[in-house]
Amino acid sequence: MVQEKRFQVNMTREALTNFMVTSYYSRLGGIFSLLLGAGGVVMAIREVFFRDHIDVPSLAAYVIIAMLCFVVNPMTLMSRSKKQLETSPSYQQPIEYTLLPEMMIVSQGEEHLEIGWELIYKIRMTGKMVAIHTSKVNAFVWPLSELGDDKASILSRVVQYTQEFTPILSGNLKKYRK
């Protein structure tokens, strides 16, 4: 008996933004950005509270660094996700997924792709989305809001079908192992 599970997802702005932010801040560049921003905040505080004389150009530089890292970077990621959602043809219509014990089938319109479970590199889940990574740069993103009542069934199957290939799992997915 084939344990087939079919479902469709439409990409949401929240899920795509969450994916982009999570991906950015889990890499070296994002971590460096956070550290640089924190350094800017610390140095600005030091300049204001622990100096006899405030060096205005230094203070301005520290504030600008912190603003770039903590405000501009996230806003840029949000803007890029919005633009990608509006312009990418792959987000203009629903994507259908079929989960089988031997593979995942991805279909959209006339396009059709079969992905063996052994190709899954990492599975990450946040409060807004699940990302099924086939490499460090390629992933299928499923908005959790689109999975509805089938969420547990879908995630359980994905985790079980990939278990023998030991992909990297985020901690909140480990509960779906049997």
Coordinates of N, CA and C in Angstrom, one line a residue:
M1 N 0.8 -1.2 0.0 CA 0.0 0.0 0.0 C 0.9 1.3 0.0
V2 N 0.7 2.1 -0.9 CA 1.4 3.4 -1.0 C 0.8 4.4 -0.1
Q3 N 1.7 5.0 0.7 CA 1.3 6.0 1.7 C 1.5 7.4 1.0
E4 N 0.7 7.7 0.1 CA 0.8 9.0 -0.6 C 0.1 10.1 0.2
K5 N 0.8 11.3 0.2 CA 0.2 12.4 0.8 C 0.3 13.6 -0.1
R6 N -0.8 14.2 -0.6 CA -0.7 15.3 -1.5 C -1.2 16.6 -0.8
F7 N -0.6 17.7 -1.1 CA -1.1 19.0 -0.6 C -0.5 20.1 -1.4
Q8 N -1.2 21.2 -1.4 CA -0.7 22.4 -2.1 C -0.4 23.5 -1.2
V9 N 0.6 24.4 -1.6 CA 0.9 25.5 -0.8 C 1.0 26.8 -1.7
N10 N 0.6 27.9 -1.2 CA 0.8 29.2 -1.8 C 1.8 29.9 -0.9
M11 N 2.9 30.5 -1.4 CA 3.9 31.1 -0.6 C 3.2 32.4 0.0
T12 N 3.6 32.6 1.3 CA 3.1 33.8 1.9 C 4.3 34.8 2.2
R13 N 4.0 36.0 2.3 CA 5.1 37.0 2.6 C 5.8 36.7 3.9
E14 N 5.0 36.4 4.9 CA 5.5 36.1 6.2 C 6.5 34.9 6.2
A15 N 6.1 33.9 5.5 CA 7.0 32.7 5.5 C 8.3 33.0 4.7
L16 N 8.1 33.6 3.6 CA 9.3 33.9 2.7 C 10.3 34.9 3.5
T17 N 9.7 35.9 4.1 CA 10.5 36.8 4.9 C 11.2 36.0 6.1
N18 N 10.5 35.2 6.7 CA 11.0 34.4 7.8 C 12.2 33.5 7.3
F19 N 12.0 32.9 6.2 CA 13.0 32.1 5.6 C 14.2 32.9 5.3
M20 N 14.1 34.0 4.7 CA 15.2 34.8 4.3 C 16.0 35.4 5.5
V21 N 15.3 35.8 6.5 CA 15.9 36.3 7.8 C 16.6 35.2 8.5
T22 N 15.9 34.0 8.6 CA 16.6 32.9 9.3 C 17.8 32.4 8.5
S23 N 17.7 32.4 7.2 CA 18.9 31.9 6.4 C 20.0 32.9 6.6
Y24 N 19.7 34.2 6.5 CA 20.8 35.2 6.6 C 21.5 35.2 7.9
Y25 N 20.7 35.2 9.0 CA 21.3 35.3 10.4 C 21.8 34.0 10.9
S26 N 21.7 32.9 10.1 CA 22.3 31.6 10.6 C 23.7 31.4 9.9
R27 N 24.0 32.3 8.9 CA 25.3 32.2 8.2 C 26.3 33.2 8.9
L28 N 27.6 33.1 8.5 CA 28.6 33.9 9.0 C 28.4 35.4 8.8
G29 N 27.9 35.8 7.7 CA 27.7 37.2 7.4 C 26.6 37.8 8.3
G30 N 25.6 37.1 8.6 CA 24.5 37.5 9.5 C 25.0 37.6 10.9
I31 N 25.8 36.6 11.3 CA 26.3 36.6 12.7 C 27.3 37.8 12.9
F32 N 28.1 38.0 11.8 CA 29.0 39.1 11.9 C 28.3 40.4 12.0
S33 N 27.2 40.6 11.2 CA 26.3 41.8 11.2 C 25.8 42.0 12.6
L34 N 25.3 41.0 13.3 CA 24.8 41.1 14.7 C 25.9 41.5 15.6
L35 N 27.1 40.9 15.5 CA 28.2 41.3 16.4 C 28.6 42.7 16.1
L36 N 28.7 43.1 14.9 CA 29.1 44.5 14.5 C 28.1 45.5 15.1
G37 N 26.8 45.2 14.9 CA 25.8 46.1 15.5 C 25.8 46.2 17.0
A38 N 26.0 45.0 17.6 CA 26.2 45.0 19.1 C 27.4 45.9 19.5
G39 N 28.5 45.7 18.8 CA 29.7 46.5 19.0 C 29.4 48.0 18.9
G40 N 28.6 48.4 17.9 CA 28.2 49.8 17.7 C 27.4 50.3 18.9
V41 N 26.5 49.5 19.4 CA 25.7 49.9 20.5 C 26.6 50.1 21.8
V42 N 27.4 49.1 22.0 CA 28.3 49.2 23.2 C 29.2 50.4 23.1
M43 N 29.8 50.6 21.9 CA 30.7 51.8 21.8 C 29.9 53.1 21.9
A44 N 28.7 53.2 21.4 CA 27.9 54.4 21.6 C 27.6 54.6 23.0
I45 N 27.2 53.6 23.8 CA 27.0 53.7 25.2 C 28.2 54.2 25.9
R46 N 29.3 53.6 25.6 CA 30.6 53.9 26.2 C 30.9 55.4 25.9
E47 N 30.7 55.8 24.7 CA 31.0 57.2 24.3 C 30.1 58.2 25.1
V48 N 28.8 57.9 25.3 CA 27.9 58.8 26.0 C 28.1 58.8 27.5
F49 N 28.2 57.6 28.1 CA 28.2 57.5 29.6 C 29.6 57.3 30.3
F50 N 30.6 56.9 29.6 CA 31.8 56.7 30.2 C 33.0 57.5 29.7
R51 N 32.7 58.6 29.1 CA 33.7 59.6 28.6 C 33.4 60.9 29.2
D52 N 34.5 61.7 29.5 CA 34.3 63.0 30.0 C 33.8 64.0 28.9
H53 N 34.2 63.7 27.7 CA 33.8 64.6 26.6 C 33.3 63.7 25.5
I54 N 32.1 64.0 24.9 CA 31.5 63.2 23.8 C 32.1 63.6 22.5
D55 N 32.7 62.6 21.8 CA 33.2 62.8 20.5 C 32.1 62.6 19.5
V56 N 31.5 63.6 19.0 CA 30.2 63.5 18.2 C 30.5 62.7 16.9
P57 N 31.6 62.9 16.2 CA 31.7 62.1 15.0 C 31.8 60.6 15.3
S58 N 32.5 60.3 16.4 CA 32.6 58.8 16.8 C 31.3 58.3 17.2
L59 N 30.5 59.1 18.0 CA 29.2 58.7 18.4 C 28.3 58.4 17.2
A60 N 28.3 59.4 16.2 CA 27.5 59.2 15.0 C 27.9 58.0 14.2
A61 N 29.2 57.7 14.2 CA 29.6 56.5 13.4 C 29.1 55.2 14.1
Y62 N 29.2 55.2 15.4 CA 28.7 54.0 16.2 C 27.2 53.8 16.0
V63 N 26.5 54.9 16.1 CA 25.0 54.8 15.9 C 24.6 54.4 14.5
I64 N 25.4 54.9 13.5 CA 25.1 54.5 12.1 C 25.4 53.1 11.9
I65 N 26.5 52.6 12.5 CA 26.8 51.1 12.3 C 25.7 50.3 13.0
A66 N 25.3 50.7 14.2 CA 24.2 49.9 14.8 C 22.9 50.0 14.0
M67 N 22.6 51.1 13.5 CA 21.3 51.3 12.7 C 21.4 50.4 11.4
L68 N 22.6 50.4 10.7 CA 22.7 49.6 9.5 C 22.5 48.1 9.8
C69 N 23.1 47.7 10.9 CA 23.0 46.3 11.3 C 21.7 45.8 11.8
F70 N 21.1 46.7 12.6 CA 19.8 46.3 13.3 C 18.5 46.8 12.7
V71 N 18.6 47.7 11.8 CA 17.4 48.3 11.2 C 17.5 48.1 9.6
V72 N 18.5 48.5 9.0 CA 18.6 48.5 7.6 C 18.7 47.1 7.0
N73 N 19.5 46.2 7.6 CA 19.6 44.8 7.1 C 18.3 44.1 7.2
P74 N 17.6 44.1 8.3 CA 16.3 43.4 8.3 C 15.2 44.0 7.4
M75 N 15.2 45.4 7.2 CA 14.3 46.0 6.3 C 14.6 45.6 4.9
T76 N 15.9 45.5 4.6 CA 16.3 45.1 3.2 C 15.9 43.7 2.9
L77 N 16.0 42.8 3.9 CA 15.5 41.4 3.7 C 14.0 41.4 3.5
M78 N 13.3 42.2 4.3 CA 11.9 42.2 4.1 C 11.5 42.7 2.8
S79 N 12.2 43.8 2.3 CA 11.9 44.3 1.0 C 12.2 43.3 -0.1
R80 N 13.3 42.6 0.0 CA 13.7 41.7 -1.0 C 12.7 40.5 -1.1
S81 N 12.2 40.1 0.1 CA 11.2 39.0 0.1 C 9.9 39.4 -0.5
K82 N 9.5 40.7 -0.3 CA 8.3 41.2 -0.9 C 8.4 41.3 -2.4
K83 N 9.6 41.8 -2.9 CA 9.8 41.9 -4.3 C 9.9 40.5 -5.0
Q84 N 10.5 39.6 -4.3 CA 10.6 38.2 -4.8 C 9.3 37.6 -4.9
L85 N 8.4 37.8 -3.9 CA 7.1 37.2 -3.9 C 6.3 37.8 -5.1
E86 N 6.4 39.1 -5.4 CA 5.6 39.7 -6.4 C 6.1 39.4 -7.8
T87 N 7.4 39.2 -8.0 CA 8.0 39.0 -9.3 C 8.4 37.6 -9.7
S88 N 8.6 36.7 -8.8 CA 9.0 35.4 -9.2 C 7.8 34.6 -9.7
P89 N 7.9 34.0 -10.9 CA 6.8 33.2 -11.5 C 6.5 32.0 -10.6
S90 N 7.4 31.5 -9.9 CA 7.2 30.3 -9.1 C 6.2 30.5 -8.0
Y91 N 6.1 31.8 -7.6 CA 5.2 32.1 -6.5 C 3.8 32.6 -6.9
Q92 N 3.6 32.6 -8.2 CA 2.3 33.2 -8.7 C 1.2 32.2 -8.7
Q93 N 1.5 30.9 -8.6 CA 0.4 29.9 -8.5 C 0.8 28.8 -7.5
P94 N -0.1 28.1 -7.0 CA 0.2 27.1 -5.9 C 1.2 26.0 -6.4
I95 N 1.9 25.5 -5.5 CA 2.8 24.4 -5.8 C 2.2 23.2 -5.1
E96 N 2.1 22.1 -5.9 CA 1.6 20.8 -5.3 C 2.8 19.9 -5.0
Y97 N 2.7 19.3 -3.8 CA 3.7 18.4 -3.3 C 3.0 17.0 -3.1
T98 N 3.7 16.0 -3.5 CA 3.2 14.6 -3.2 C 4.3 13.9 -2.5
L99 N 4.0 13.4 -1.3 CA 5.0 12.7 -0.5 C 4.8 11.3 -0.6
L100 N 5.8 10.6 -1.1 CA 5.8 9.1 -1.2 C 6.9 8.6 -0.4
P101 N 6.9 7.3 0.1 CA 8.0 6.8 0.8 C 9.4 6.9 0.1
E102 N 9.4 6.8 -1.2 CA 10.7 6.8 -1.9 C 11.1 8.2 -2.4
M103 N 10.2 9.2 -2.5 CA 10.5 10.5 -3.0 C 9.4 11.5 -2.7
M104 N 9.8 12.8 -3.0 CA 8.9 13.9 -3.0 C 8.7 14.4 -4.4
I105 N 7.5 14.6 -4.8 CA 7.2 15.1 -6.2 C 6.7 16.5 -6.0
V106 N 7.3 17.4 -6.8 CA 6.9 18.8 -6.8 C 6.4 19.1 -8.1
S107 N 5.1 19.7 -8.2 CA 4.5 20.0 -9.4 C 3.9 21.4 -9.4
Q108 N 4.1 22.1 -10.5 CA 3.4 23.4 -10.7 C 3.1 23.6 -12.1
G109 N 1.8 23.7 -12.4 CA 1.4 23.8 -13.8 C 1.9 22.5 -14.5
E110 N 2.6 22.7 -15.6 CA 3.1 21.6 -16.4 C 4.5 21.1 -15.9
E111 N 5.1 21.8 -15.0 CA 6.4 21.5 -14.5 C 6.3 20.4 -13.4
H112 N 7.3 19.5 -13.4 CA 7.2 18.3 -12.5 C 8.6 17.9 -12.1
L113 N 8.9 17.7 -10.8 CA 10.2 17.4 -10.4 C 10.1 16.3 -9.3
E114 N 11.0 15.3 -9.4 CA 11.0 14.2 -8.5 C 12.3 14.3 -7.7
I115 N 12.2 14.3 -6.3 CA 13.3 14.5 -5.5 C 13.4 13.3 -4.5
G116 N 14.5 12.6 -4.6 CA 14.7 11.5 -3.7 C 15.0 12.0 -2.3
W117 N 14.5 11.3 -1.3 CA 14.7 11.7 0.1 C 16.2 11.8 0.4
E118 N 17.0 11.0 -0.2 CA 18.5 11.1 0.1 C 19.1 12.4 -0.3
L119 N 18.4 13.2 -1.1 CA 18.9 14.5 -1.5 C 18.6 15.6 -0.5
I120 N 17.8 15.3 0.5 CA 17.4 16.3 1.5 C 18.6 16.5 2.4
Y121 N 19.1 17.7 2.5 CA 20.3 18.1 3.2 C 20.0 18.5 4.7
K122 N 18.9 19.3 4.8 CA 18.5 19.9 6.1 C 17.0 20.2 6.0
I123 N 16.4 20.0 7.2 CA 15.0 20.4 7.4 C 14.9 21.4 8.6
R124 N 14.4 22.6 8.3 CA 14.3 23.6 9.4 C 12.9 24.0 9.5
M125 N 12.4 24.2 10.7 CA 11.1 24.7 11.0 C 11.2 25.8 12.0
T126 N 10.5 26.9 11.6 CA 10.3 28.0 12.6 C 8.8 28.2 12.8
G127 N 8.4 29.2 13.5 CA 7.0 29.4 13.8 C 6.2 29.8 12.6
K128 N 6.8 30.1 11.4 CA 6.1 30.5 10.3 C 6.2 29.6 9.1
M129 N 7.3 28.8 9.0 CA 7.6 28.0 7.8 C 8.4 26.8 8.1
V130 N 8.4 25.9 7.1 CA 9.3 24.7 7.1 C 10.1 24.9 5.8
A131 N 11.4 24.7 5.9 CA 12.3 24.7 4.8 C 12.9 23.4 4.6
I132 N 12.7 22.8 3.4 CA 13.3 21.5 3.0 C 14.5 21.8 2.1
H133 N 15.7 21.8 2.7 CA 16.9 22.1 1.9 C 17.4 20.9 1.1
T134 N 17.7 21.2 -0.2 CA 18.3 20.2 -1.0 C 19.8 20.5 -1.1
S135 N 20.2 21.7 -0.7 CA 21.6 22.1 -0.6 C 21.7 23.3 0.3
K136 N 22.9 23.9 0.4 CA 23.0 25.0 1.3 C 22.3 26.3 0.7
V137 N 22.0 26.3 -0.6 CA 21.4 27.4 -1.2 C 20.0 27.2 -1.8
N138 N 19.6 25.9 -1.9 CA 18.3 25.6 -2.5 C 17.4 25.0 -1.4
A139 N 16.1 25.5 -1.4 CA 15.2 25.0 -0.4 C 13.7 25.1 -0.9
F140 N 12.9 24.2 -0.5 CA 11.5 24.3 -0.7 C 10.9 24.9 0.6
V141 N 10.2 26.0 0.5 CA 9.6 26.6 1.7 C 8.1 26.4 1.7
W142 N 7.7 25.9 2.9 CA 6.2 25.6 3.1 C 5.8 26.5 4.2
P143 N 4.9 27.5 3.9 CA 4.3 28.3 5.0 C 3.5 27.3 5.9
L144 N 3.7 27.4 7.2 CA 3.0 26.5 8.1 C 1.5 26.8 8.1
S145 N 1.1 28.1 7.8 CA -0.3 28.4 7.7 C -1.0 27.7 6.5
E146 N -0.2 27.3 5.5 CA -0.8 26.6 4.4 C -0.9 25.1 4.6
L147 N -0.3 24.6 5.6 CA -0.4 23.1 5.9 C -1.7 22.7 6.6
G148 N -2.2 23.7 7.3 CA -3.5 23.5 8.0 C -3.5 22.4 9.0
D149 N -4.6 21.6 9.0 CA -4.8 20.5 9.9 C -3.9 19.3 9.6
D150 N -3.3 19.3 8.4 CA -2.4 18.2 7.9 C -1.0 18.4 8.4
K151 N -0.7 19.5 9.1 CA 0.7 19.8 9.4 C 1.4 18.7 10.1
A152 N 0.8 18.1 11.1 CA 1.5 17.0 11.8 C 1.7 15.8 10.9
S153 N 0.8 15.5 10.1 CA 0.9 14.3 9.2 C 2.0 14.5 8.2
I154 N 2.0 15.7 7.6 CA 3.0 16.1 6.6 C 4.4 16.1 7.2
L155 N 4.6 16.7 8.3 CA 5.9 16.8 8.9 C 6.4 15.5 9.4
S156 N 5.5 14.7 9.9 CA 5.8 13.3 10.4 C 6.3 12.5 9.3
R157 N 5.7 12.5 8.1 CA 6.1 11.8 6.9 C 7.5 12.2 6.5
V158 N 7.7 13.5 6.3 CA 8.9 14.0 5.9 C 10.1 13.6 6.8
V159 N 9.9 13.7 8.1 CA 10.9 13.3 9.0 C 11.2 11.8 8.9
Q160 N 10.1 11.0 8.9 CA 10.3 9.6 8.8 C 10.9 9.1 7.5
Y161 N 10.5 9.7 6.4 CA 11.0 9.3 5.1 C 12.5 9.6 4.9
T162 N 12.9 10.7 5.6 CA 14.3 11.1 5.4 C 15.2 10.6 6.5
Q163 N 14.6 10.0 7.5 CA 15.4 9.6 8.7 C 16.6 8.7 8.4
E164 N 16.5 7.8 7.5 CA 17.7 6.9 7.2 C 18.8 7.6 6.6
F165 N 18.5 8.8 6.0 CA 19.6 9.6 5.3 C 20.1 10.7 6.2
T166 N 19.7 10.8 7.5 CA 20.1 11.7 8.5 C 20.3 13.1 8.1
P167 N 19.3 13.8 7.6 CA 19.5 15.2 7.3 C 19.6 16.0 8.6
I168 N 20.1 17.2 8.6 CA 20.1 18.1 9.8 C 18.7 18.5 10.0
L169 N 18.2 18.2 11.3 CA 16.8 18.6 11.7 C 16.9 19.7 12.7
S170 N 16.0 20.7 12.6 CA 15.9 21.6 13.7 C 15.2 20.9 14.8
G171 N 15.5 21.4 16.0 CA 15.1 20.7 17.3 C 13.6 20.4 17.4
N172 N 12.8 21.4 16.9 CA 11.4 21.2 17.0 C 10.8 20.2 16.0
L173 N 11.6 19.6 15.1 CA 11.1 18.6 14.3 C 11.4 17.2 14.8
K174 N 12.2 17.1 15.8 CA 12.6 15.8 16.3 C 11.5 15.0 16.9
K175 N 10.5 15.8 17.4 CA 9.3 15.1 18.0 C 8.5 14.3 17.0
Y176 N 8.8 14.5 15.6 CA 8.0 13.7 14.6 C 8.7 12.4 14.3
R177 N 9.8 12.1 14.9 CA 10.5 10.8 14.7 C 9.7 9.8 15.4
K178 N 9.7 8.5 14.9 CA 9.1 7.4 15.6 C 10.1 6.5 16.1

